[in-house]
Short mmCIF file of C-alpha atoms and ligand atoms in Angstrom, two decimals:
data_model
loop_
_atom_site.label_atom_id
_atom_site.label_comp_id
_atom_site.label_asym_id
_atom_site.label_seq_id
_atom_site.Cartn_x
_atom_site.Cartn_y
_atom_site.Cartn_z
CA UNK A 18 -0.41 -19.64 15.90
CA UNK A 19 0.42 -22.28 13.46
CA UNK A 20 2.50 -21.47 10.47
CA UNK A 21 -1.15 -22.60 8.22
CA UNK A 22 -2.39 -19.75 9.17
CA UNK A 23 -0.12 -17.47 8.61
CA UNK A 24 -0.60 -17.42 4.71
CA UNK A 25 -2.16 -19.09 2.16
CA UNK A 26 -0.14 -22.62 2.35
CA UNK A 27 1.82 -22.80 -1.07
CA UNK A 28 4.87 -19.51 -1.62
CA UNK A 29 7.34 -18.90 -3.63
CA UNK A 30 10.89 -18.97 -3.12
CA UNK A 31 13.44 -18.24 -5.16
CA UNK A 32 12.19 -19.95 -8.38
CA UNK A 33 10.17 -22.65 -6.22
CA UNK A 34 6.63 -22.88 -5.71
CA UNK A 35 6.44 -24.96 -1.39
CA UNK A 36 4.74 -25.25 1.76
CA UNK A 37 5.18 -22.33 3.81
CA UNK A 38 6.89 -24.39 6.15
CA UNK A 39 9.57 -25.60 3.70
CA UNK A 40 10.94 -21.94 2.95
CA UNK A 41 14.08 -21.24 4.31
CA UNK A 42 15.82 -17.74 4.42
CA UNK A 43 19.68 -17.37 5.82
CA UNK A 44 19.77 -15.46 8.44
CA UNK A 45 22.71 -13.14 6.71
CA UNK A 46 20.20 -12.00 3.89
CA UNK A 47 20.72 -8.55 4.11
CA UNK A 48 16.30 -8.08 4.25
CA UNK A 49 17.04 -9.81 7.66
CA UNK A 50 20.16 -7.93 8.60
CA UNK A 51 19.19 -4.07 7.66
CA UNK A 52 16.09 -4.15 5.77
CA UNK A 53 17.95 -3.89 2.63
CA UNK A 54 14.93 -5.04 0.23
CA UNK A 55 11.51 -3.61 -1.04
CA UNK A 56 7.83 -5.19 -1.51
CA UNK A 57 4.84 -5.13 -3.05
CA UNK A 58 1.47 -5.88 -1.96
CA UNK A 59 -1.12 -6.41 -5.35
CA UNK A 60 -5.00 -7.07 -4.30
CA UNK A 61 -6.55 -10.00 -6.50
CA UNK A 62 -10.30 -9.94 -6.91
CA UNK A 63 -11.42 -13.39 -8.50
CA UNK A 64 -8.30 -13.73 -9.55
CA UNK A 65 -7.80 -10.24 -11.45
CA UNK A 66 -5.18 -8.05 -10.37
CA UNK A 67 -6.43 -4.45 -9.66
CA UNK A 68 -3.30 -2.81 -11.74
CA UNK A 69 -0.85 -5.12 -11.59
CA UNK A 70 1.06 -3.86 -13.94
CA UNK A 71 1.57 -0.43 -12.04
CA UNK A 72 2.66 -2.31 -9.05
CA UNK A 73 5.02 -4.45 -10.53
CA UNK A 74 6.66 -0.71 -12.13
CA UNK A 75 6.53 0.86 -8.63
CA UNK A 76 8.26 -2.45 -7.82
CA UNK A 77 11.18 -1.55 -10.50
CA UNK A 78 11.29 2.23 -9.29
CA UNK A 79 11.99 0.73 -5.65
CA UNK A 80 14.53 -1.18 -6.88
CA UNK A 81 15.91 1.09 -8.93
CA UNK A 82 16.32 3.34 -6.08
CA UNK A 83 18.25 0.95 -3.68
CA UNK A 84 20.04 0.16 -7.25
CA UNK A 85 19.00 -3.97 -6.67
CA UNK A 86 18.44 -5.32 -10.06
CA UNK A 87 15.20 -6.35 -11.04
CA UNK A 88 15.64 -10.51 -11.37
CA UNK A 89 12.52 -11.02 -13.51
CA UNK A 90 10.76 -9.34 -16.56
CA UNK A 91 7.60 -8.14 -15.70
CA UNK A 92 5.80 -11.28 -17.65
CA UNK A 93 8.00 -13.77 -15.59
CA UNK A 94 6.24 -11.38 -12.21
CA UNK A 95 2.96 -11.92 -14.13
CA UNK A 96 3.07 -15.61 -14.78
CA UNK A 97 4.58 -16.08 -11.33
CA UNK A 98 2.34 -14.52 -9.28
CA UNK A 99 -0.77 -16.41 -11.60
CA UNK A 100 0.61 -19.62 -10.88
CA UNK A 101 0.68 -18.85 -7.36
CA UNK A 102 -2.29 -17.79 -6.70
CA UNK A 103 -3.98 -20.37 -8.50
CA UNK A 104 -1.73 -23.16 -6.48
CA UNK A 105 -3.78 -21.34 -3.51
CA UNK A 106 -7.09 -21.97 -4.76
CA UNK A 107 -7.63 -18.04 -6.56
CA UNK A 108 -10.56 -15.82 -4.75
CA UNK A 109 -10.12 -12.57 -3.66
CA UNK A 110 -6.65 -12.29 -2.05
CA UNK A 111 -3.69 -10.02 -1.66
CA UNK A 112 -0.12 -11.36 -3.01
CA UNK A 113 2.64 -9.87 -1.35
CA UNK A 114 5.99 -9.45 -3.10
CA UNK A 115 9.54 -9.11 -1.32
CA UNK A 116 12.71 -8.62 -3.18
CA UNK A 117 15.83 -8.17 -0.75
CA UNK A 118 19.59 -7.66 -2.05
CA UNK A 119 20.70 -11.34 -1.15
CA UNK A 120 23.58 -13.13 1.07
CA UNK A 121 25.93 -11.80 2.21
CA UNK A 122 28.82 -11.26 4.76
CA UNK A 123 27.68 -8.63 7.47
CA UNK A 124 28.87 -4.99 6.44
CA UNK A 125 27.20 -1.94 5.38
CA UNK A 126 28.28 -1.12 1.55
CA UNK A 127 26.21 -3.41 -0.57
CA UNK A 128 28.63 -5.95 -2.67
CA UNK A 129 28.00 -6.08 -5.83
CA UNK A 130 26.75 -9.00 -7.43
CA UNK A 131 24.53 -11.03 -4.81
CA UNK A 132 21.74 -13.34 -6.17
CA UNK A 133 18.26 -11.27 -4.98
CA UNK A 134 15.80 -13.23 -2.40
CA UNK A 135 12.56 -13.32 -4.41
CA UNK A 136 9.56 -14.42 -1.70
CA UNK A 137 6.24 -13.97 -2.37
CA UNK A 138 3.10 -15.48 -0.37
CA UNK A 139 -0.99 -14.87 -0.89
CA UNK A 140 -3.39 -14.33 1.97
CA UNK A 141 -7.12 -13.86 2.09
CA UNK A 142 -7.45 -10.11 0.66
CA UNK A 143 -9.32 -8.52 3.96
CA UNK A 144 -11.01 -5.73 2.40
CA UNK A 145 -12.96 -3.63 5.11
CA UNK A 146 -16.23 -4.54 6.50
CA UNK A 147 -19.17 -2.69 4.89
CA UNK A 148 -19.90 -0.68 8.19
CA UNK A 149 -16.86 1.08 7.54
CA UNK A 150 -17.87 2.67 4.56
CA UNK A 151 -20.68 3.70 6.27
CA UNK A 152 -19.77 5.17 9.90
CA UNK A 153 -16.04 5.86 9.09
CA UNK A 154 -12.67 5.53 11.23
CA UNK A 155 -11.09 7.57 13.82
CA UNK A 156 -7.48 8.40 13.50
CA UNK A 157 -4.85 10.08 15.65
CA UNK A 158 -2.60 13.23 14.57
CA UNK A 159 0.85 12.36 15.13
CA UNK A 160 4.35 13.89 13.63
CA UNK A 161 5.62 12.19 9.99
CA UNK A 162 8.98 11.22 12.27
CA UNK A 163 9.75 8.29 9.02
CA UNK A 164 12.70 8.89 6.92
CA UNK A 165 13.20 11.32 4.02
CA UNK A 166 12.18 8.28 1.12
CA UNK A 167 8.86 7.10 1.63
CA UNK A 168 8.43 6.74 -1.83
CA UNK A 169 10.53 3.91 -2.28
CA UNK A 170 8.22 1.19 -0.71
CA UNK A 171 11.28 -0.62 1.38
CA UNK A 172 10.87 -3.57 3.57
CA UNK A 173 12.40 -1.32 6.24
CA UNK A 174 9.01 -0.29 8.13
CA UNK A 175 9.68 0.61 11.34
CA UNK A 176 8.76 4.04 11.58
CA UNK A 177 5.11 3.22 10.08
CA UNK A 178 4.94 0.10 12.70
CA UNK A 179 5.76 2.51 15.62
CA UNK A 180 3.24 5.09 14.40
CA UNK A 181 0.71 2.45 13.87
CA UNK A 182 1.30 0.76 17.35
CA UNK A 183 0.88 4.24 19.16
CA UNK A 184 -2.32 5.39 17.24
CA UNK A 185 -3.95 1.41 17.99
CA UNK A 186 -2.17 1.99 21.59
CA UNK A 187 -4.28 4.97 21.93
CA UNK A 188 -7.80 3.57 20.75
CA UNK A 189 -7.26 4.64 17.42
CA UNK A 190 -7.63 3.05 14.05
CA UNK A 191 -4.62 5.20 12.42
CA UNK A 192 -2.07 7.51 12.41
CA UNK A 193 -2.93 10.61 10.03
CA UNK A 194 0.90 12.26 9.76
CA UNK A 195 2.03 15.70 9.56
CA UNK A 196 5.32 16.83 8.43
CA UNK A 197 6.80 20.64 9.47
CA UNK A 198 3.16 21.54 9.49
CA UNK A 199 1.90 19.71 6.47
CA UNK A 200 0.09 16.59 5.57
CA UNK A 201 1.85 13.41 4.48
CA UNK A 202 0.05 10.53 4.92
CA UNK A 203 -0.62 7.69 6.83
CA UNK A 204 1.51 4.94 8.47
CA UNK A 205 0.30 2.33 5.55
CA UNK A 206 -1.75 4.65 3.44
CA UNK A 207 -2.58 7.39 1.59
CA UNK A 208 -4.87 10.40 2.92
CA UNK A 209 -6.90 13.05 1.03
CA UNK A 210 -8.93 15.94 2.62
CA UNK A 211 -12.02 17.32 1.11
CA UNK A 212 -13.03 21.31 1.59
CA UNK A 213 -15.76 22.88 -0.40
CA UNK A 214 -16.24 20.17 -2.62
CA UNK A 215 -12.52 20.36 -3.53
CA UNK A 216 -10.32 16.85 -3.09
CA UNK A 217 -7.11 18.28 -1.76
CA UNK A 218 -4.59 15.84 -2.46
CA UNK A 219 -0.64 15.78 -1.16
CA UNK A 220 2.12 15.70 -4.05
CA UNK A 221 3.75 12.28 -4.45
CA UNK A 222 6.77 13.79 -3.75
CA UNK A 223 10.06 11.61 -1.52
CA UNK A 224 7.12 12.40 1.35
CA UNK A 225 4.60 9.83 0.99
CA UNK A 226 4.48 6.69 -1.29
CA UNK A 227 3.06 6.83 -4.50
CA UNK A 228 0.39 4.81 -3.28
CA UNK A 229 -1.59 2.78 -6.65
CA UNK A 230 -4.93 3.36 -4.63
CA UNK A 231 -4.41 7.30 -4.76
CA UNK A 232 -3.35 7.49 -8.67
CA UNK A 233 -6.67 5.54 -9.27
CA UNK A 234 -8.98 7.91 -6.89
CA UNK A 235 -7.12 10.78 -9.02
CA UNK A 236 -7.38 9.31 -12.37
CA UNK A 237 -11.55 8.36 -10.89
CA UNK A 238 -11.78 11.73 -9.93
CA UNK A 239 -10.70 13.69 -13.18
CA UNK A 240 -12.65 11.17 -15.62
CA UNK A 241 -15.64 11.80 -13.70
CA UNK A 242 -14.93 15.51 -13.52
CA UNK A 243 -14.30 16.15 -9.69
CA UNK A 244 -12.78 19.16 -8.64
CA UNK A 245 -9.39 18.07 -7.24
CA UNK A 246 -6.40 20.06 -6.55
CA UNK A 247 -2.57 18.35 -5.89
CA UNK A 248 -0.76 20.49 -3.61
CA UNK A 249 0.67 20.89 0.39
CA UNK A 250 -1.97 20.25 3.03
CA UNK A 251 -1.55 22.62 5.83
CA UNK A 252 -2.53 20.89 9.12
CA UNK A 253 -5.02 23.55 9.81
CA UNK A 254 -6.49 22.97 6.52
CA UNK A 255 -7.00 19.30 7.47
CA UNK A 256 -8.28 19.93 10.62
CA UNK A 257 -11.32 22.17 9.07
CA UNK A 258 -11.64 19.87 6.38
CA UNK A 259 -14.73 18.86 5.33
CA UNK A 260 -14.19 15.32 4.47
CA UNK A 261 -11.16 13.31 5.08
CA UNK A 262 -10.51 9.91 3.19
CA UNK A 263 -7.57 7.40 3.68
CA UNK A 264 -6.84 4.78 0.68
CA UNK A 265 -4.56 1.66 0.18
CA UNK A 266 -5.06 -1.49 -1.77
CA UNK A 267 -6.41 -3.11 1.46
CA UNK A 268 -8.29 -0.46 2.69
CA UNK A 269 -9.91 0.76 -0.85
CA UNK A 270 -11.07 4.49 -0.25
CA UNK A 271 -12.61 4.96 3.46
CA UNK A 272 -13.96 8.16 5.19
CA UNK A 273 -12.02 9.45 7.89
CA UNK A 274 -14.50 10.61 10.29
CA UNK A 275 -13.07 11.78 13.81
CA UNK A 276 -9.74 13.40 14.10
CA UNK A 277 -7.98 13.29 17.60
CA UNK A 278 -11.68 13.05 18.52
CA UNK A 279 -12.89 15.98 17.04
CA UNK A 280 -15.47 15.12 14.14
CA UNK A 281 -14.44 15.65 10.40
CA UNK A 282 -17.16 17.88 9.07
CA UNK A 283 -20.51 16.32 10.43
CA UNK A 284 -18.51 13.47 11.85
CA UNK A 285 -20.44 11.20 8.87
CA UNK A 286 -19.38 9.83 5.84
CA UNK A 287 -19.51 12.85 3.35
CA UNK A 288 -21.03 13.31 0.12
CA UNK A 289 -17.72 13.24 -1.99
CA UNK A 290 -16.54 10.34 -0.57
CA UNK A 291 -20.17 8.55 -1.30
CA UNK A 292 -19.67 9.77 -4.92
CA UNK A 293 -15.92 8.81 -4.92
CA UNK A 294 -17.24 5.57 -3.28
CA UNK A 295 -19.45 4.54 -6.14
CA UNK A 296 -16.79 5.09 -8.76
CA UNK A 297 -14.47 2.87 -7.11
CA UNK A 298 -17.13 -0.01 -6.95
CA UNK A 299 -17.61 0.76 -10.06
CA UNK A 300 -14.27 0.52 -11.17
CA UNK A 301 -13.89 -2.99 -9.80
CA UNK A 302 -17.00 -4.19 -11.45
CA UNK A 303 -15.71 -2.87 -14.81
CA UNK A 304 -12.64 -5.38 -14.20
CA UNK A 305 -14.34 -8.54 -13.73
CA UNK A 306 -16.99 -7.43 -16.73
CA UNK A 307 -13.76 -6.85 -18.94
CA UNK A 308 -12.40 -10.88 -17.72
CA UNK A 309 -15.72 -12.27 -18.12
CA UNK A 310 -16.03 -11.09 -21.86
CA UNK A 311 -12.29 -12.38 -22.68
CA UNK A 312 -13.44 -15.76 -21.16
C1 PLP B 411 3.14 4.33 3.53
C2 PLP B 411 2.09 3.87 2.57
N1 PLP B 411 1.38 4.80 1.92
C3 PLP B 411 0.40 4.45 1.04
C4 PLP B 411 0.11 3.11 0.80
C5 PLP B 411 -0.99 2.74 -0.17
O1 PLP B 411 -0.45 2.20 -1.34
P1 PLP B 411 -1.32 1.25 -2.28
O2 PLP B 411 -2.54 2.01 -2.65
O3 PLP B 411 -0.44 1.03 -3.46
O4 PLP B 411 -1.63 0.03 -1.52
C6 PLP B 411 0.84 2.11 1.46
C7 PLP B 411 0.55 0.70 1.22
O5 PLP B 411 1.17 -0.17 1.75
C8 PLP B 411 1.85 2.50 2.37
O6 PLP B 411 2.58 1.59 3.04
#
């Protein structure tokens, strides 16, 4: 693979906007050394950010739990990550955001006072094929084995890439987690169930990450007056579920439809999700008709 295609050709770096090729990390930044850093990823349709703004404050929360100071105000993130993604020709694309603690000499406690390693690059935003919406994805069950704060969205993944690796290893498309008996999530997503016309949603509790994807699906669901209820999952529950949907910026909302190969309900794309569906397209279509009118 050459290093083109690994991103969009133009990051950032530290303050400078270069070829992919020309960015150049230490190897003692302490994202390299123990994962000491968070991210973001922020989906970009024609060049509008689907809540930007929300990311870049998960972003802060993140950082305010590792206690790494935040080196930009948010309109420095949003001028930023404008410039870059118009230096890559705009579209529909994903930019993703790293922030690590900085240089420094190998040792556990954090020193105080490093300069922060600010990368960001863009790549084509690879929303799933339309067939997916309509026949679904089969996951695996598998035990939540990740650490105790997945709401902090740190750099330090590999829990969720083992996870992922064994559902994929298994013919799977994802990992749906469980926790002492109780849904979390997935290994790069969110997951709600669906029972009698009820969306059963997880708490965003130190669990699961506070993904911007689920907030809007809640905040769709309530304005359009969907029954929806936030509390535990019991794995049982899940497995009897009706419907069962998995949502991340990438990913949008999709319907879960076979479960350690037992169908989901009829093993089809239910009627909540359709509904759910339709106010998510609709929600994205009500962002580029707000941008066209300020044009
Ligand atoms: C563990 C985990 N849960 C949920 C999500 C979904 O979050 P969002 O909707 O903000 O993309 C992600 C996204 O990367 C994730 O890594």
């Amino acid at each position: 693979m050459t290093t083109q295609q690994l991103c969009l050709p133009t990051v950032y770096l530290n303050g400078n906007f270069l070829p992919i090729e020309e960015a150049k990390i230490s190897p003692l930044d302490r994202g390299f050394i123990f994962g000491d850093g968070v991210y973001e990823v922020i989906p970009f349709y024609a060049g509008r950010g689907l809540r930007m703004r929300e990311h870049l404050r998960r972003l802060q929360r993140s950082m305010n739990e590792l206690a790494i100071e935040n080196p930009y105000a948010i309109e420095h993130w949003e001028s930023t990550i404008t410039a870059l993604i118009e230096r890559n020709g705009g579209g529909n694309v994903g930019v993703y955001i790293q922030v690590t603690r900085g240089v420094a000499k190998r040792d556990f406690p954090p020193p105080k006072g490093l300069t922060q390693t600010v990368f960001m690059m863009v790549n084509p935003l690879a929303t799933p094929k339309p067939e997916i919406y309509a026949k679904g994805i089969s996951c695996i069950s598998l035990d939540d084995n990740r650490w105790l704060k997945c709401h902090i969205k740190s750099v330090a993944l590999l829990g969720a890439v083992l996870l992922k690796h064994e559902s994929n290893q298994g013919g799977f498309d994802e990992a749906v987690l469980f926790r002492d008996g109780y849904l979390t999530e997935s290994s790069a997503s969110n997951i709600a169930a669906v029972k009698s016309g009820i969306i059963l949603c997880p708490p965003m509790d130190n669990l699961i990450l506070p993904g911007i994807t689920y907030e809007l699906m809640i905040e769709l669901a309530r304005k359009n007056s969907m029954p929806l209820e936030i509390r535990r999952v019991a794995r049982k529950e899940v497995k009897k579920a009706d419907e069962l949907w998995i949502m991340s910026s990438t990913k949008e909302v999709a319907p879960i439809v076979l479960l350690d190969d037992k169908p989901i309900g009829t093993g089809q794309p239910g009627p909540v999700f359709k509904q759910m569906y339709q106010h998510f397209q609709d929600y994205k279509r009500s962002l580029s008709a707000v941008s066209a009118a300020a044009e």
